[in-house]
Amino acid sequence: MARVFHAYVGLLQRHTLATQMVTGGVTSGLGDVIYQQGIEKRGWSNHETPNVFASQIRLIPVYARPPFLNLFAIGWSTFLASANKAGGIAPISHKLEEELEIALEVME
């Protein structure tokens, strides 16, 4: 395991941006698979993918994606913080309520 970690650190030092981009993609994809298959137990035939976002992000040139995504993340975090301060966001559906309860249990 130490070799893998040292190889990863070496990649971060030589190719910082590319390594961070690949790491972000792998961790978000892996998190999606773990949630849908491990927690919801959907099975591979019912596995959903975020195709809408993937198709829209292709419109942005590769060199502009990290700054765009950082700005998007800052905006989204600001929205969530202000909504939380105002009393929270009303759940849209029963399924969303279940997902929020799971997320709160994991964060506690």
mmCIF file of N, CA and C in Angstrom:
data_model
loop_
_atom_site.group_PDB
_atom_site.id
_atom_site.type_symbol
_atom_site.label_atom_id
_atom_site.label_comp_id
_atom_site.label_asym_id
_atom_site.label_seq_id
_atom_site.Cartn_x
_atom_site.Cartn_y
_atom_site.Cartn_z
ATOM 1 N N MET A 1 0.823 -1.194 0.000
ATOM 2 C CA MET A 1 0.000 0.000 0.000
ATOM 3 C C MET A 1 0.865 1.255 0.000
ATOM 4 N N ALA A 2 2.014 1.181 0.671
ATOM 5 C CA ALA A 2 2.908 2.336 0.715
ATOM 6 C C ALA A 2 3.412 2.682 -0.683
ATOM 7 N N ARG A 3 3.669 1.664 -1.507
ATOM 8 C CA ARG A 3 4.136 1.920 -2.868
ATOM 9 C C ARG A 3 3.080 2.668 -3.684
ATOM 10 N N VAL A 4 1.837 2.261 -3.522
ATOM 11 C CA VAL A 4 0.750 2.926 -4.240
ATOM 12 C C VAL A 4 0.665 4.386 -3.804
ATOM 13 N N PHE A 5 0.755 4.630 -2.503
ATOM 14 C CA PHE A 5 0.687 5.994 -1.989
ATOM 15 C C PHE A 5 1.844 6.837 -2.517
ATOM 16 N N HIS A 6 3.072 6.277 -2.488
ATOM 17 C CA HIS A 6 4.233 7.021 -2.982
ATOM 18 C C HIS A 6 4.135 7.286 -4.484
ATOM 19 N N ALA A 7 3.594 6.323 -5.226
ATOM 20 C CA ALA A 7 3.395 6.539 -6.662
ATOM 21 C C ALA A 7 2.383 7.656 -6.898
ATOM 22 N N TYR A 8 1.338 7.669 -6.095
ATOM 23 C CA TYR A 8 0.310 8.703 -6.213
ATOM 24 C C TYR A 8 0.898 10.082 -5.888
ATOM 25 N N VAL A 9 1.675 10.168 -4.837
ATOM 26 C CA VAL A 9 2.303 11.441 -4.464
ATOM 27 C C VAL A 9 3.256 11.893 -5.571
ATOM 28 N N GLY A 10 3.992 10.951 -6.151
ATOM 29 C CA GLY A 10 4.873 11.295 -7.258
ATOM 30 C C GLY A 10 4.101 11.854 -8.442
ATOM 31 N N LEU A 11 2.966 11.238 -8.754
ATOM 32 C CA LEU A 11 2.119 11.763 -9.838
ATOM 33 C C LEU A 11 1.591 13.154 -9.502
ATOM 34 N N LEU A 12 1.215 13.360 -8.247
ATOM 35 C CA LEU A 12 0.748 14.687 -7.834
ATOM 36 C C LEU A 12 1.836 15.739 -8.013
ATOM 37 N N GLN A 13 3.065 15.368 -7.724
ATOM 38 C CA GLN A 13 4.158 16.330 -7.847
ATOM 39 C C GLN A 13 4.497 16.625 -9.306
ATOM 40 N N ARG A 14 4.418 15.616 -10.170
ATOM 41 C CA ARG A 14 4.787 15.807 -11.577
ATOM 42 C C ARG A 14 3.638 16.343 -12.422
ATOM 43 N N HIS A 15 2.430 15.844 -12.173
ATOM 44 C CA HIS A 15 1.263 16.205 -12.990
ATOM 45 C C HIS A 15 0.099 16.565 -12.059
ATOM 46 N N THR A 16 0.230 17.664 -11.368
ATOM 47 C CA THR A 16 -0.717 18.028 -10.307
ATOM 48 C C THR A 16 -2.159 18.107 -10.796
ATOM 49 N N LEU A 17 -2.418 18.925 -11.781
ATOM 50 C CA LEU A 17 -3.794 19.144 -12.215
ATOM 51 C C LEU A 17 -4.426 17.884 -12.780
ATOM 52 N N ALA A 18 -3.704 17.197 -13.651
ATOM 53 C CA ALA A 18 -4.250 15.973 -14.249
ATOM 54 C C ALA A 18 -4.540 14.916 -13.187
ATOM 55 N N THR A 19 -3.636 14.772 -12.224
ATOM 56 C CA THR A 19 -3.841 13.785 -11.159
ATOM 57 C C THR A 19 -5.052 14.135 -10.312
ATOM 58 N N GLN A 20 -5.218 15.414 -9.999
ATOM 59 C CA GLN A 20 -6.376 15.834 -9.212
ATOM 60 C C GLN A 20 -7.671 15.624 -9.980
ATOM 61 N N MET A 21 -7.648 15.887 -11.281
ATOM 62 C CA MET A 21 -8.858 15.693 -12.084
ATOM 63 C C MET A 21 -9.245 14.220 -12.143
ATOM 64 N N VAL A 22 -8.272 13.357 -12.367
ATOM 65 C CA VAL A 22 -8.560 11.919 -12.426
ATOM 66 C C VAL A 22 -9.021 11.420 -11.061
ATOM 67 N N THR A 23 -8.373 11.891 -9.997
ATOM 68 C CA THR A 23 -8.767 11.489 -8.643
ATOM 69 C C THR A 23 -10.212 11.891 -8.349
ATOM 70 N N GLY A 24 -10.585 13.111 -8.717
ATOM 71 C CA GLY A 24 -11.958 13.565 -8.505
ATOM 72 C C GLY A 24 -12.960 12.732 -9.274
ATOM 73 N N GLY A 25 -12.645 12.420 -10.522
ATOM 74 C CA GLY A 25 -13.546 11.602 -11.331
ATOM 75 C C GLY A 25 -13.701 10.200 -10.789
ATOM 76 N N VAL A 26 -12.573 9.605 -10.401
ATOM 77 C CA VAL A 26 -12.618 8.229 -9.877
ATOM 78 C C VAL A 26 -13.372 8.177 -8.559
ATOM 79 N N THR A 27 -13.096 9.124 -7.652
ATOM 80 C CA THR A 27 -13.776 9.075 -6.353
ATOM 81 C C THR A 27 -15.271 9.353 -6.472
ATOM 82 N N SER A 28 -15.666 10.277 -7.345
ATOM 83 C CA SER A 28 -17.108 10.523 -7.485
ATOM 84 C C SER A 28 -17.803 9.343 -8.158
ATOM 85 N N GLY A 29 -17.168 8.751 -9.154
ATOM 86 C CA GLY A 29 -17.752 7.570 -9.797
ATOM 87 C C GLY A 29 -17.833 6.390 -8.853
ATOM 88 N N LEU A 30 -16.774 6.180 -8.093
ATOM 89 C CA LEU A 30 -16.762 5.074 -7.136
ATOM 90 C C LEU A 30 -17.805 5.290 -6.040
ATOM 91 N N GLY A 31 -17.940 6.542 -5.587
ATOM 92 C CA GLY A 31 -18.959 6.842 -4.581
ATOM 93 C C GLY A 31 -20.358 6.576 -5.102
ATOM 94 N N ASP A 32 -20.592 6.915 -6.369
ATOM 95 C CA ASP A 32 -21.888 6.665 -6.987
ATOM 96 C C ASP A 32 -22.179 5.172 -7.048
ATOM 97 N N VAL A 33 -21.189 4.398 -7.458
ATOM 98 C CA VAL A 33 -21.367 2.938 -7.557
ATOM 99 C C VAL A 33 -21.592 2.339 -6.177
ATOM 100 N N ILE A 34 -20.811 2.759 -5.197
ATOM 101 C CA ILE A 34 -20.962 2.223 -3.834
ATOM 102 C C ILE A 34 -22.360 2.521 -3.298
ATOM 103 N N TYR A 35 -22.843 3.742 -3.522
ATOM 104 C CA TYR A 35 -24.160 4.103 -3.016
ATOM 105 C C TYR A 35 -25.256 3.308 -3.715
ATOM 106 N N GLN A 36 -25.241 3.303 -5.056
ATOM 107 C CA GLN A 36 -26.323 2.639 -5.784
ATOM 108 C C GLN A 36 -26.297 1.124 -5.622
ATOM 109 N N GLN A 37 -25.129 0.542 -5.580
ATOM 110 C CA GLN A 37 -25.060 -0.916 -5.500
ATOM 111 C C GLN A 37 -24.989 -1.420 -4.061
ATOM 112 N N GLY A 38 -24.265 -0.690 -3.210
ATOM 113 C CA GLY A 38 -24.088 -1.156 -1.834
ATOM 114 C C GLY A 38 -25.201 -0.759 -0.893
ATOM 115 N N ILE A 39 -25.692 0.465 -1.021
ATOM 116 C CA ILE A 39 -26.710 0.950 -0.086
ATOM 117 C C ILE A 39 -28.113 0.725 -0.631
ATOM 118 N N GLU A 40 -28.349 1.179 -1.886
ATOM 119 C CA GLU A 40 -29.684 1.016 -2.459
ATOM 120 C C GLU A 40 -29.909 -0.380 -3.027
ATOM 121 N N LYS A 41 -28.845 -1.122 -3.292
ATOM 122 C CA LYS A 41 -28.900 -2.484 -3.846
ATOM 123 C C LYS A 41 -29.766 -2.534 -5.107
ATOM 124 N N ARG A 42 -29.446 -1.667 -6.069
ATOM 125 C CA ARG A 42 -30.218 -1.565 -7.299
ATOM 126 C C ARG A 42 -29.941 -2.695 -8.275
ATOM 127 N N GLY A 43 -28.747 -3.212 -8.278
ATOM 128 C CA GLY A 43 -28.372 -4.175 -9.311
ATOM 129 C C GLY A 43 -27.867 -3.427 -10.536
ATOM 130 N N TRP A 44 -27.023 -4.081 -11.319
ATOM 131 C CA TRP A 44 -26.381 -3.393 -12.434
ATOM 132 C C TRP A 44 -27.368 -3.014 -13.532
ATOM 133 N N SER A 45 -28.453 -3.740 -13.663
ATOM 134 C CA SER A 45 -29.409 -3.392 -14.721
ATOM 135 C C SER A 45 -30.188 -2.118 -14.400
ATOM 136 N N ASN A 46 -30.272 -1.734 -13.126
ATOM 137 C CA ASN A 46 -30.993 -0.525 -12.720
ATOM 138 C C ASN A 46 -30.061 0.619 -12.325
ATOM 139 N N HIS A 47 -28.770 0.469 -12.594
ATOM 140 C CA HIS A 47 -27.799 1.492 -12.209
ATOM 141 C C HIS A 47 -27.998 2.748 -13.049
ATOM 142 N N GLU A 48 -28.096 3.908 -12.407
ATOM 143 C CA GLU A 48 -28.291 5.174 -13.109
ATOM 144 C C GLU A 48 -26.961 5.916 -13.185
ATOM 145 N N THR A 49 -26.781 6.681 -14.231
ATOM 146 C CA THR A 49 -25.584 7.526 -14.356
ATOM 147 C C THR A 49 -26.015 8.956 -14.619
ATOM 148 N N PRO A 50 -25.183 9.925 -14.178
ATOM 149 C CA PRO A 50 -25.541 11.335 -14.378
ATOM 150 C C PRO A 50 -25.221 11.799 -15.794
ATOM 151 N N ASN A 51 -25.959 11.312 -16.774
ATOM 152 C CA ASN A 51 -25.682 11.635 -18.173
ATOM 153 C C ASN A 51 -25.929 13.095 -18.512
ATOM 154 N N VAL A 52 -26.862 13.736 -17.836
ATOM 155 C CA VAL A 52 -27.175 15.127 -18.154
ATOM 156 C C VAL A 52 -25.969 16.010 -17.879
ATOM 157 N N PHE A 53 -25.379 15.877 -16.700
ATOM 158 C CA PHE A 53 -24.220 16.696 -16.367
ATOM 159 C C PHE A 53 -23.032 16.350 -17.265
ATOM 160 N N ALA A 54 -22.831 15.077 -17.518
ATOM 161 C CA ALA A 54 -21.710 14.663 -18.368
ATOM 162 C C ALA A 54 -21.839 15.231 -19.773
ATOM 163 N N SER A 55 -23.045 15.290 -20.303
ATOM 164 C CA SER A 55 -23.214 15.835 -21.646
ATOM 165 C C SER A 55 -23.031 17.350 -21.650
ATOM 166 N N GLN A 56 -23.408 18.031 -20.576
ATOM 167 C CA GLN A 56 -23.250 19.478 -20.522
ATOM 168 C C GLN A 56 -21.807 19.889 -20.281
ATOM 169 N N ILE A 57 -21.068 19.127 -19.490
ATOM 170 C CA ILE A 57 -19.690 19.499 -19.188
ATOM 171 C C ILE A 57 -18.812 19.381 -20.430
ATOM 172 N N ARG A 58 -19.212 18.590 -21.407
ATOM 173 C CA ARG A 58 -18.432 18.472 -22.643
ATOM 174 C C ARG A 58 -18.423 19.769 -23.438
ATOM 175 N N LEU A 59 -19.371 20.641 -23.195
ATOM 176 C CA LEU A 59 -19.426 21.915 -23.902
ATOM 177 C C LEU A 59 -18.338 22.877 -23.441
ATOM 178 N N ILE A 60 -17.771 22.629 -22.268
ATOM 179 C CA ILE A 60 -16.745 23.499 -21.708
ATOM 180 C C ILE A 60 -15.380 22.937 -22.098
ATOM 181 N N PRO A 61 -14.480 23.768 -22.633
ATOM 182 C CA PRO A 61 -13.147 23.269 -22.998
ATOM 183 C C PRO A 61 -12.442 22.663 -21.794
ATOM 184 N N VAL A 62 -11.593 21.683 -22.035
ATOM 185 C CA VAL A 62 -10.928 20.943 -20.956
ATOM 186 C C VAL A 62 -10.165 21.882 -20.029
ATOM 187 N N TYR A 63 -9.445 22.847 -20.582
ATOM 188 C CA TYR A 63 -8.641 23.748 -19.747
ATOM 189 C C TYR A 63 -9.503 24.644 -18.853
ATOM 190 N N ALA A 64 -10.769 24.826 -19.187
ATOM 191 C CA ALA A 64 -11.639 25.706 -18.409
ATOM 192 C C ALA A 64 -12.496 24.945 -17.394
ATOM 193 N N ARG A 65 -12.475 23.623 -17.425
ATOM 194 C CA ARG A 65 -13.354 22.856 -16.532
ATOM 195 C C ARG A 65 -13.025 23.018 -15.052
ATOM 196 N N PRO A 66 -11.744 22.899 -14.619
ATOM 197 C CA PRO A 66 -11.487 23.046 -13.170
ATOM 198 C C PRO A 66 -11.945 24.387 -12.612
ATOM 199 N N PRO A 67 -11.625 25.540 -13.259
ATOM 200 C CA PRO A 67 -12.134 26.796 -12.693
ATOM 201 C C PRO A 67 -13.662 26.867 -12.710
ATOM 202 N N PHE A 68 -14.282 26.375 -13.783
ATOM 203 C CA PHE A 68 -15.741 26.385 -13.867
ATOM 204 C C PHE A 68 -16.347 25.554 -12.740
ATOM 205 N N LEU A 69 -15.814 24.357 -12.540
ATOM 206 C CA LEU A 69 -16.365 23.482 -11.507
ATOM 207 C C LEU A 69 -16.125 24.053 -10.114
ATOM 208 N N ASN A 70 -14.984 24.729 -9.912
ATOM 209 C CA ASN A 70 -14.736 25.367 -8.618
ATOM 210 C C ASN A 70 -15.741 26.488 -8.375
ATOM 211 N N LEU A 71 -16.000 27.296 -9.400
ATOM 212 C CA LEU A 71 -16.994 28.357 -9.253
ATOM 213 C C LEU A 71 -18.385 27.789 -9.005
ATOM 214 N N PHE A 72 -18.709 26.703 -9.706
ATOM 215 C CA PHE A 72 -19.993 26.047 -9.497
ATOM 216 C C PHE A 72 -20.098 25.536 -8.057
ATOM 217 N N ALA A 73 -19.029 24.913 -7.559
ATOM 218 C CA ALA A 73 -19.038 24.376 -6.202
ATOM 219 C C ALA A 73 -19.190 25.486 -5.170
ATOM 220 N N ILE A 74 -18.506 26.617 -5.401
ATOM 221 C CA ILE A 74 -18.635 27.751 -4.478
ATOM 222 C C ILE A 74 -20.069 28.278 -4.486
ATOM 223 N N GLY A 75 -20.643 28.413 -5.684
ATOM 224 C CA GLY A 75 -22.024 28.883 -5.778
ATOM 225 C C GLY A 75 -23.006 27.936 -5.113
ATOM 226 N N TRP A 76 -22.823 26.634 -5.345
ATOM 227 C CA TRP A 76 -23.705 25.635 -4.755
ATOM 228 C C TRP A 76 -23.581 25.639 -3.235
ATOM 229 N N SER A 77 -22.351 25.726 -2.722
ATOM 230 C CA SER A 77 -22.148 25.755 -1.276
ATOM 231 C C SER A 77 -22.769 27.004 -0.663
ATOM 232 N N THR A 78 -22.652 28.129 -1.363
ATOM 233 C CA THR A 78 -23.264 29.368 -0.881
ATOM 234 C C THR A 78 -24.781 29.245 -0.831
ATOM 235 N N PHE A 79 -25.354 28.662 -1.879
ATOM 236 C CA PHE A 79 -26.803 28.448 -1.903
ATOM 237 C C PHE A 79 -27.246 27.556 -0.745
ATOM 238 N N LEU A 80 -26.532 26.446 -0.539
ATOM 239 C CA LEU A 80 -26.913 25.534 0.540
ATOM 240 C C LEU A 80 -26.776 26.185 1.902
ATOM 241 N N ALA A 81 -25.721 26.989 2.103
ATOM 242 C CA ALA A 81 -25.537 27.663 3.385
ATOM 243 C C ALA A 81 -26.654 28.672 3.639
ATOM 244 N N SER A 82 -27.017 29.437 2.614
ATOM 245 C CA SER A 82 -28.080 30.418 2.804
ATOM 246 C C SER A 82 -29.433 29.732 2.999
ATOM 247 N N ALA A 83 -29.669 28.635 2.284
ATOM 248 C CA ALA A 83 -30.921 27.895 2.467
ATOM 249 C C ALA A 83 -30.992 27.292 3.861
ATOM 250 N N ASN A 84 -29.870 26.784 4.349
ATOM 251 C CA ASN A 84 -29.835 26.213 5.692
ATOM 252 C C ASN A 84 -30.091 27.290 6.737
ATOM 253 N N LYS A 85 -29.525 28.465 6.535
ATOM 254 C CA LYS A 85 -29.740 29.567 7.472
ATOM 255 C C LYS A 85 -31.201 30.020 7.476
ATOM 256 N N ALA A 86 -31.850 29.920 6.319
ATOM 257 C CA ALA A 86 -33.252 30.333 6.208
ATOM 258 C C ALA A 86 -34.229 29.265 6.684
ATOM 259 N N GLY A 87 -33.728 28.137 7.145
ATOM 260 C CA GLY A 87 -34.618 27.111 7.671
ATOM 261 C C GLY A 87 -34.593 25.812 6.902
ATOM 262 N N GLY A 88 -33.736 25.708 5.920
ATOM 263 C CA GLY A 88 -33.603 24.457 5.179
ATOM 264 C C GLY A 88 -34.404 24.454 3.892
ATOM 265 N N ILE A 89 -34.235 23.391 3.154
ATOM 266 C CA ILE A 89 -34.910 23.220 1.876
ATOM 267 C C ILE A 89 -35.941 22.108 2.040
ATOM 268 N N ALA A 90 -37.165 22.372 1.622
ATOM 269 C CA ALA A 90 -38.219 21.369 1.742
ATOM 270 C C ALA A 90 -37.920 20.197 0.810
ATOM 271 N N PRO A 91 -38.026 18.967 1.300
ATOM 272 C CA PRO A 91 -37.798 17.811 0.434
ATOM 273 C C PRO A 91 -38.800 17.766 -0.714
ATOM 274 N N ILE A 92 -38.318 17.347 -1.869
ATOM 275 C CA ILE A 92 -39.160 17.280 -3.055
ATOM 276 C C ILE A 92 -39.980 16.000 -3.064
ATOM 277 N N SER A 93 -39.399 14.920 -2.578
ATOM 278 C CA SER A 93 -40.105 13.647 -2.623
ATOM 279 C C SER A 93 -39.730 12.804 -1.416
ATOM 280 N N HIS A 94 -40.437 11.710 -1.247
ATOM 281 C CA HIS A 94 -40.161 10.777 -0.166
ATOM 282 C C HIS A 94 -38.775 10.163 -0.324
ATOM 283 N N LYS A 95 -38.383 9.862 -1.562
ATOM 284 C CA LYS A 95 -37.069 9.276 -1.807
ATOM 285 C C LYS A 95 -35.970 10.252 -1.390
ATOM 286 N N LEU A 96 -36.137 11.533 -1.656
ATOM 287 C CA LEU A 96 -35.164 12.530 -1.267
ATOM 288 C C LEU A 96 -35.049 12.589 0.251
ATOM 289 N N GLU A 97 -36.168 12.485 0.949
ATOM 290 C CA GLU A 97 -36.138 12.473 2.410
ATOM 291 C C GLU A 97 -35.309 11.302 2.926
ATOM 292 N N GLU A 98 -35.478 10.130 2.321
ATOM 293 C CA GLU A 98 -34.710 8.960 2.728
ATOM 294 C C GLU A 98 -33.223 9.175 2.483
ATOM 295 N N GLU A 99 -32.883 9.751 1.331
ATOM 296 C CA GLU A 99 -31.475 9.990 1.023
ATOM 297 C C GLU A 99 -30.866 11.006 1.987
ATOM 298 N N LEU A 100 -31.626 12.035 2.347
ATOM 299 C CA LEU A 100 -31.126 13.011 3.308
ATOM 300 C C LEU A 100 -30.924 12.395 4.688
ATOM 301 N N GLU A 101 -31.825 11.520 5.100
ATOM 302 C CA GLU A 101 -31.676 10.839 6.379
ATOM 303 C C GLU A 101 -30.434 9.967 6.383
ATOM 304 N N ILE A 102 -30.179 9.256 5.300
ATOM 305 C CA ILE A 102 -28.978 8.423 5.195
ATOM 306 C C ILE A 102 -27.743 9.296 5.262
ATOM 307 N N ALA A 103 -27.752 10.426 4.532
ATOM 308 C CA ALA A 103 -26.597 11.321 4.525
ATOM 309 C C ALA A 103 -26.337 11.880 5.915
ATOM 310 N N LEU A 104 -27.402 12.251 6.646
ATOM 311 C CA LEU A 104 -27.225 12.780 7.993
ATOM 312 C C LEU A 104 -26.691 11.723 8.933
ATOM 313 N N GLU A 105 -27.140 10.472 8.789
ATOM 314 C CA GLU A 105 -26.639 9.390 9.631
ATOM 315 C C GLU A 105 -25.164 9.160 9.371
ATOM 316 N N VAL A 106 -24.766 9.212 8.118
ATOM 317 C CA VAL A 106 -23.357 8.992 7.771
ATOM 318 C C VAL A 106 -22.483 10.123 8.306
ATOM 319 N N MET A 107 -22.998 11.348 8.254
ATOM 320 C CA MET A 107 -22.206 12.499 8.704
ATOM 321 C C MET A 107 -22.099 12.600 10.223
ATOM 322 N N GLU A 108 -22.974 11.953 10.951
ATOM 323 C CA GLU A 108 -22.938 12.049 12.421
ATOM 324 C C GLU A 108 -21.889 11.178 13.023
#
